[in-house]
Amino acid sequence: MSVAAAHHAPMDRLKALEIFAAVAERNSFTRAAASLDLSTPVVTRAVQELEQSLGLRLLQRSTRRVALTREGEAALARARGVIGAYEALMQSSRQHGAEVAGDIRFSAPASFGAARLAPLLADFMAQHPQVRIDLVLGDALESMEDGAVDLALRIAQVLPEHLVARRIGEVPMGMYAAPAYLRARGLPREPGELAGHDCVVHSGPGASRAWQFSHPVTQERTQPVLRQALRANHVEALMAAALLGQGLAMLPRMLADPAVERGELQPVLAAWACPAPGIFLVYRERQHQPLRVRKLIEHVAQAFESGGGWPLRLRAPERVQATALLH
């Protein structure tokens, strides 16, 4: 692309200024071309097109020497300022990208972030004291798409295809109900019987409103018709409804198992497997991530992957924290 068309290409404008400065400093098109590893005709044409674009005569040519015009002297001073600012920006960016320092805006589901991520992030910041993390708790991904968030953790069956994501674990699920509900309504023996039961269904982002089951022995797969007595966008509400006997609920096993041990919930259709939603780290792009973000991705991913889907160094939640596993 010619310098005359440089209004379409900022890098061409900068290159033209670098060529002009090299010619002015060496008083020679030939020596400037050698220093820039370009041919002399390319350098000559670049300066001519820059002059045409600016509407100024920058250099006075003769058979013996090249000299700056008065306009050229003023243009050279400004060109050096632009080139210097660009070089300072590049040096600062390279240094910043090579250091584990700076701000990271990290988004996560509210309860999950509080219960699971806070200790993990504290550990990371202890290792990298120059990093500051802004933990944003919420379920929406809009902030990731508009660039306001550097990294997000999301739990979902599927994610939109345009997102860049790394799966770092999964959340084993099961169906549960309060013993009082099952005494009153009966214990379903197969998924097809769910049509006659009240079901408490998750309606949050990334959730599947259909319940799917597969039998590990018969290999049967089914997606039964549900009677949705209650829909909620938060797993705490599903858990509370199940404990109150409002219906059957699909819950994370890690959340429900302590209640089963206390006799507050009972597994339903335990012989059938339910799809486990994935735990994903979501970010804007795979390349050109600042080092601090790459390090945090690896830190969180290692904790989850080495723990079989949950952070290895964190204990299972106490009873008070048991509802703080998912959004």
PDB file of N, CA and C in Angstrom, residues 75-135:
ATOM      1  N   ALA A  75       8.500  19.372  10.661  1.00  0.00           N
ATOM      2  CA  ALA A  75       7.891  18.053  10.519  1.00  0.00           C
ATOM      3  C   ALA A  75       8.762  16.979  11.160  1.00  0.00           C
ATOM      4  N   LEU A  76      10.093  17.111  11.058  1.00  0.00           N
ATOM      5  CA  LEU A  76      10.997  16.122  11.644  1.00  0.00           C
ATOM      6  C   LEU A  76      10.865  16.115  13.164  1.00  0.00           C
ATOM      7  N   ALA A  77      10.772  17.286  13.773  1.00  0.00           N
ATOM      8  CA  ALA A  77      10.632  17.344  15.228  1.00  0.00           C
ATOM      9  C   ALA A  77       9.355  16.639  15.669  1.00  0.00           C
ATOM     10  N   ARG A  78       8.289  16.879  14.951  1.00  0.00           N
ATOM     11  CA  ARG A  78       7.029  16.222  15.310  1.00  0.00           C
ATOM     12  C   ARG A  78       7.082  14.727  15.024  1.00  0.00           C
ATOM     13  N   ALA A  79       7.727  14.359  13.917  1.00  0.00           N
ATOM     14  CA  ALA A  79       7.844  12.937  13.577  1.00  0.00           C
ATOM     15  C   ALA A  79       8.622  12.190  14.655  1.00  0.00           C
ATOM     16  N   ARG A  80       9.708  12.819  15.164  1.00  0.00           N
ATOM     17  CA  ARG A  80      10.473  12.166  16.217  1.00  0.00           C
ATOM     18  C   ARG A  80       9.639  11.992  17.476  1.00  0.00           C
ATOM     19  N   GLY A  81       8.774  12.970  17.756  1.00  0.00           N
ATOM     20  CA  GLY A  81       7.892  12.841  18.908  1.00  0.00           C
ATOM     21  C   GLY A  81       6.924  11.681  18.766  1.00  0.00           C
ATOM     22  N   VAL A  82       6.353  11.534  17.569  1.00  0.00           N
ATOM     23  CA  VAL A  82       5.417  10.438  17.314  1.00  0.00           C
ATOM     24  C   VAL A  82       6.143   9.096  17.410  1.00  0.00           C
ATOM     25  N   ILE A  83       7.309   8.997  16.767  1.00  0.00           N
ATOM     26  CA  ILE A  83       8.068   7.740  16.774  1.00  0.00           C
ATOM     27  C   ILE A  83       8.510   7.389  18.194  1.00  0.00           C
ATOM     28  N   GLY A  84       8.953   8.387  18.948  1.00  0.00           N
ATOM     29  CA  GLY A  84       9.378   8.134  20.323  1.00  0.00           C
ATOM     30  C   GLY A  84       8.233   7.671  21.206  1.00  0.00           C
ATOM     31  N   ALA A  85       7.065   8.297  21.015  1.00  0.00           N
ATOM     32  CA  ALA A  85       5.902   7.892  21.804  1.00  0.00           C
ATOM     33  C   ALA A  85       5.496   6.461  21.493  1.00  0.00           C
ATOM     34  N   TYR A  86       5.564   6.100  20.211  1.00  0.00           N
ATOM     35  CA  TYR A  86       5.201   4.739  19.826  1.00  0.00           C
ATOM     36  C   TYR A  86       6.190   3.729  20.419  1.00  0.00           C
ATOM     37  N   GLU A  87       7.485   4.043  20.359  1.00  0.00           N
ATOM     38  CA  GLU A  87       8.492   3.122  20.906  1.00  0.00           C
ATOM     39  C   GLU A  87       8.335   2.978  22.419  1.00  0.00           C
ATOM     40  N   ALA A  88       8.005   4.090  23.099  1.00  0.00           N
ATOM     41  CA  ALA A  88       7.782   4.014  24.544  1.00  0.00           C
ATOM     42  C   ALA A  88       6.571   3.156  24.866  1.00  0.00           C
ATOM     43  N   LEU A  89       5.515   3.297  24.054  1.00  0.00           N
ATOM     44  CA  LEU A  89       4.319   2.477  24.245  1.00  0.00           C
ATOM     45  C   LEU A  89       4.636   1.005  24.073  1.00  0.00           C
ATOM     46  N   MET A  90       5.397   0.661  23.035  1.00  0.00           N
ATOM     47  CA  MET A  90       5.734  -0.731  22.781  1.00  0.00           C
ATOM     48  C   MET A  90       6.595  -1.300  23.908  1.00  0.00           C
ATOM     49  N   GLN A  91       7.560  -0.517  24.377  1.00  0.00           N
ATOM     50  CA  GLN A  91       8.422  -0.994  25.456  1.00  0.00           C
ATOM     51  C   GLN A  91       7.625  -1.203  26.736  1.00  0.00           C
ATOM     52  N   SER A  92       6.741  -0.248  27.031  1.00  0.00           N
ATOM     53  CA  SER A  92       5.906  -0.376  28.228  1.00  0.00           C
ATOM     54  C   SER A  92       4.990  -1.575  28.132  1.00  0.00           C
ATOM     55  N   SER A  93       4.412  -1.799  26.946  1.00  0.00           N
ATOM     56  CA  SER A  93       3.492  -2.923  26.760  1.00  0.00           C
ATOM     57  C   SER A  93       4.212  -4.248  26.894  1.00  0.00           C
ATOM     58  N   ARG A  94       5.412  -4.331  26.305  1.00  0.00           N
ATOM     59  CA  ARG A  94       6.173  -5.585  26.413  1.00  0.00           C
ATOM     60  C   ARG A  94       6.553  -5.874  27.861  1.00  0.00           C
ATOM     61  N   GLN A  95       6.967  -4.829  28.581  1.00  0.00           N
ATOM     62  CA  GLN A  95       7.331  -5.014  29.982  1.00  0.00           C
ATOM     63  C   GLN A  95       6.120  -5.388  30.809  1.00  0.00           C
ATOM     64  N   HIS A  96       4.986  -4.711  30.530  1.00  0.00           N
ATOM     65  CA  HIS A  96       3.770  -4.996  31.286  1.00  0.00           C
ATOM     66  C   HIS A  96       3.281  -6.408  31.010  1.00  0.00           C
ATOM     67  N   GLY A  97       3.360  -6.850  29.734  1.00  0.00           N
ATOM     68  CA  GLY A  97       2.900  -8.187  29.383  1.00  0.00           C
ATOM     69  C   GLY A  97       3.786  -9.290  29.910  1.00  0.00           C
ATOM     70  N   ALA A  98       5.048  -8.940  30.226  1.00  0.00           N
ATOM     71  CA  ALA A  98       5.992  -9.946  30.706  1.00  0.00           C
ATOM     72  C   ALA A  98       6.046 -10.023  32.228  1.00  0.00           C
ATOM     73  N   GLU A  99       5.302  -9.174  32.903  1.00  0.00           N
ATOM     74  CA  GLU A  99       5.299  -9.176  34.351  1.00  0.00           C
ATOM     75  C   GLU A  99       3.971  -9.702  34.874  1.00  0.00           C
ATOM     76  N   VAL A 100       4.039 -10.426  35.981  1.00  0.00           N
ATOM     77  CA  VAL A 100       2.812 -10.870  36.642  1.00  0.00           C
ATOM     78  C   VAL A 100       2.395  -9.748  37.581  1.00  0.00           C
ATOM     79  N   ALA A 101       1.810  -8.716  37.002  1.00  0.00           N
ATOM     80  CA  ALA A 101       1.429  -7.531  37.759  1.00  0.00           C
ATOM     81  C   ALA A 101       0.272  -6.843  37.045  1.00  0.00           C
ATOM     82  N   GLY A 102      -0.503  -6.094  37.816  1.00  0.00           N
ATOM     83  CA  GLY A 102      -1.598  -5.341  37.228  1.00  0.00           C
ATOM     84  C   GLY A 102      -2.957  -5.828  37.695  1.00  0.00           C
ATOM     85  N   ASP A 103      -3.983  -5.294  37.067  1.00  0.00           N
ATOM     86  CA  ASP A 103      -5.369  -5.588  37.440  1.00  0.00           C
ATOM     87  C   ASP A 103      -5.961  -6.703  36.585  1.00  0.00           C
ATOM     88  N   ILE A 104      -6.764  -7.562  37.229  1.00  0.00           N
ATOM     89  CA  ILE A 104      -7.523  -8.599  36.525  1.00  0.00           C
ATOM     90  C   ILE A 104      -8.974  -8.503  36.986  1.00  0.00           C
ATOM     91  N   ARG A 105      -9.865  -8.343  36.062  1.00  0.00           N
ATOM     92  CA  ARG A 105     -11.295  -8.331  36.376  1.00  0.00           C
ATOM     93  C   ARG A 105     -11.846  -9.718  36.085  1.00  0.00           C
ATOM     94  N   PHE A 106     -12.276 -10.417  37.131  1.00  0.00           N
ATOM     95  CA  PHE A 106     -12.652 -11.832  37.055  1.00  0.00           C
ATOM     96  C   PHE A 106     -14.122 -11.968  37.438  1.00  0.00           C
ATOM     97  N   SER A 107     -14.909 -12.546  36.545  1.00  0.00           N
ATOM     98  CA  SER A 107     -16.345 -12.718  36.772  1.00  0.00           C
ATOM     99  C   SER A 107     -16.644 -14.176  37.086  1.00  0.00           C
ATOM    100  N   ALA A 108     -17.569 -14.392  38.038  1.00  0.00           N
ATOM    101  CA  ALA A 108     -17.958 -15.751  38.424  1.00  0.00           C
ATOM    102  C   ALA A 108     -19.372 -15.728  38.971  1.00  0.00           C
ATOM    103  N   PRO A 109     -20.081 -16.868  38.930  1.00  0.00           N
ATOM    104  CA  PRO A 109     -21.400 -16.948  39.564  1.00  0.00           C
ATOM    105  C   PRO A 109     -21.313 -16.570  41.032  1.00  0.00           C
ATOM    106  N   ALA A 110     -22.344 -15.917  41.537  1.00  0.00           N
ATOM    107  CA  ALA A 110     -22.275 -15.290  42.852  1.00  0.00           C
ATOM    108  C   ALA A 110     -21.903 -16.261  43.969  1.00  0.00           C
ATOM    109  N   SER A 111     -22.708 -17.266  44.207  1.00  0.00           N
ATOM    110  CA  SER A 111     -22.441 -18.170  45.327  1.00  0.00           C
ATOM    111  C   SER A 111     -21.188 -18.996  45.090  1.00  0.00           C
ATOM    112  N   PHE A 112     -21.007 -19.436  43.880  1.00  0.00           N
ATOM    113  CA  PHE A 112     -19.828 -20.244  43.574  1.00  0.00           C
ATOM    114  C   PHE A 112     -18.567 -19.428  43.786  1.00  0.00           C
ATOM    115  N   GLY A 113     -18.592 -18.171  43.343  1.00  0.00           N
ATOM    116  CA  GLY A 113     -17.417 -17.341  43.512  1.00  0.00           C
ATOM    117  C   GLY A 113     -17.069 -17.124  44.960  1.00  0.00           C
ATOM    118  N   ALA A 114     -18.072 -16.882  45.795  1.00  0.00           N
ATOM    119  CA  ALA A 114     -17.824 -16.618  47.206  1.00  0.00           C
ATOM    120  C   ALA A 114     -17.281 -17.858  47.914  1.00  0.00           C
ATOM    121  N   ALA A 115     -17.865 -19.016  47.638  1.00  0.00           N
ATOM    122  CA  ALA A 115     -17.516 -20.228  48.386  1.00  0.00           C
ATOM    123  C   ALA A 115     -16.253 -20.901  47.878  1.00  0.00           C
ATOM    124  N   ARG A 116     -16.049 -20.872  46.561  1.00  0.00           N
ATOM    125  CA  ARG A 116     -14.977 -21.658  45.972  1.00  0.00           C
ATOM    126  C   ARG A 116     -13.787 -20.832  45.504  1.00  0.00           C
ATOM    127  N   LEU A 117     -14.047 -19.674  44.926  1.00  0.00           N
ATOM    128  CA  LEU A 117     -12.974 -18.940  44.287  1.00  0.00           C
ATOM    129  C   LEU A 117     -12.220 -18.013  45.230  1.00  0.00           C
ATOM    130  N   ALA A 118     -12.887 -17.481  46.239  1.00  0.00           N
ATOM    131  CA  ALA A 118     -12.220 -16.515  47.110  1.00  0.00           C
ATOM    132  C   ALA A 118     -10.926 -17.073  47.719  1.00  0.00           C
ATOM    133  N   PRO A 119     -10.915 -18.285  48.294  1.00  0.00           N
ATOM    134  CA  PRO A 119      -9.649 -18.824  48.815  1.00  0.00           C
ATOM    135  C   PRO A 119      -8.621 -19.060  47.710  1.00  0.00           C
ATOM    136  N   LEU A 120      -9.094 -19.476  46.534  1.00  0.00           N
ATOM    137  CA  LEU A 120      -8.201 -19.747  45.415  1.00  0.00           C
ATOM    138  C   LEU A 120      -7.533 -18.467  44.933  1.00  0.00           C
ATOM    139  N   LEU A 121      -8.298 -17.391  44.852  1.00  0.00           N
ATOM    140  CA  LEU A 121      -7.758 -16.118  44.405  1.00  0.00           C
ATOM    141  C   LEU A 121      -6.824 -15.525  45.462  1.00  0.00           C
ATOM    142  N   ALA A 122      -7.148 -15.726  46.724  1.00  0.00           N
ATOM    143  CA  ALA A 122      -6.263 -15.250  47.784  1.00  0.00           C
ATOM    144  C   ALA A 122      -4.904 -15.936  47.704  1.00  0.00           C
ATOM    145  N   ASP A 123      -4.915 -17.221  47.394  1.00  0.00           N
ATOM    146  CA  ASP A 123      -3.672 -17.972  47.230  1.00  0.00           C
ATOM    147  C   ASP A 123      -2.871 -17.427  46.054  1.00  0.00           C
ATOM    148  N   PHE A 124      -3.564 -17.125  44.950  1.00  0.00           N
ATOM    149  CA  PHE A 124      -2.888 -16.600  43.767  1.00  0.00           C
ATOM    150  C   PHE A 124      -2.239 -15.248  44.059  1.00  0.00           C
ATOM    151  N   MET A 125      -2.963 -14.378  44.741  1.00  0.00           N
ATOM    152  CA  MET A 125      -2.420 -13.050  45.038  1.00  0.00           C
ATOM    153  C   MET A 125      -1.282 -13.123  46.048  1.00  0.00           C
ATOM    154  N   ALA A 126      -1.286 -14.147  46.907  1.00  0.00           N
ATOM    155  CA  ALA A 126      -0.155 -14.334  47.814  1.00  0.00           C
ATOM    156  C   ALA A 126       1.104 -14.706  47.035  1.00  0.00           C
ATOM    157  N   GLN A 127       0.924 -15.460  45.954  1.00  0.00           N
ATOM    158  CA  GLN A 127       2.053 -15.833  45.103  1.00  0.00           C
ATOM    159  C   GLN A 127       2.502 -14.683  44.218  1.00  0.00           C
ATOM    160  N   HIS A 128       1.548 -13.816  43.846  1.00  0.00           N
ATOM    161  CA  HIS A 128       1.839 -12.701  42.931  1.00  0.00           C
ATOM    162  C   HIS A 128       1.316 -11.407  43.561  1.00  0.00           C
ATOM    163  N   PRO A 129       2.061 -10.837  44.493  1.00  0.00           N
ATOM    164  CA  PRO A 129       1.553  -9.690  45.266  1.00  0.00           C
ATOM    165  C   PRO A 129       1.323  -8.431  44.446  1.00  0.00           C
ATOM    166  N   GLN A 130       1.850  -8.362  43.207  1.00  0.00           N
ATOM    167  CA  GLN A 130       1.637  -7.176  42.389  1.00  0.00           C
ATOM    168  C   GLN A 130       0.357  -7.258  41.554  1.00  0.00           C
ATOM    169  N   VAL A 131      -0.375  -8.341  41.695  1.00  0.00           N
ATOM    170  CA  VAL A 131      -1.635  -8.508  40.977  1.00  0.00           C
ATOM    171  C   VAL A 131      -2.790  -8.073  41.867  1.00  0.00           C
ATOM    172  N   ARG A 132      -3.717  -7.329  41.292  1.00  0.00           N
ATOM    173  CA  ARG A 132      -4.944  -6.944  41.982  1.00  0.00           C
ATOM    174  C   ARG A 132      -6.125  -7.531  41.221  1.00  0.00           C
ATOM    175  N   ILE A 133      -6.996  -8.245  41.925  1.00  0.00           N
ATOM    176  CA  ILE A 133      -8.130  -8.913  41.294  1.00  0.00           C
ATOM    177  C   ILE A 133      -9.423  -8.242  41.713  1.00  0.00           C
ATOM    178  N   ASP A 134     -10.222  -7.914  40.725  1.00  0.00           N
ATOM    179  CA  ASP A 134     -11.559  -7.371  40.942  1.00  0.00           C
ATOM    180  C   ASP A 134     -12.543  -8.501  40.638  1.00  0.00           C
ATOM    181  N   LEU A 135     -13.102  -9.121  41.678  1.00  0.00           N
ATOM    182  CA  LEU A 135     -14.008 -10.255  41.513  1.00  0.00           C
ATOM    183  C   LEU A 135     -15.425  -9.737  41.322  1.00  0.00           C
TER     184      LEU A 135
END
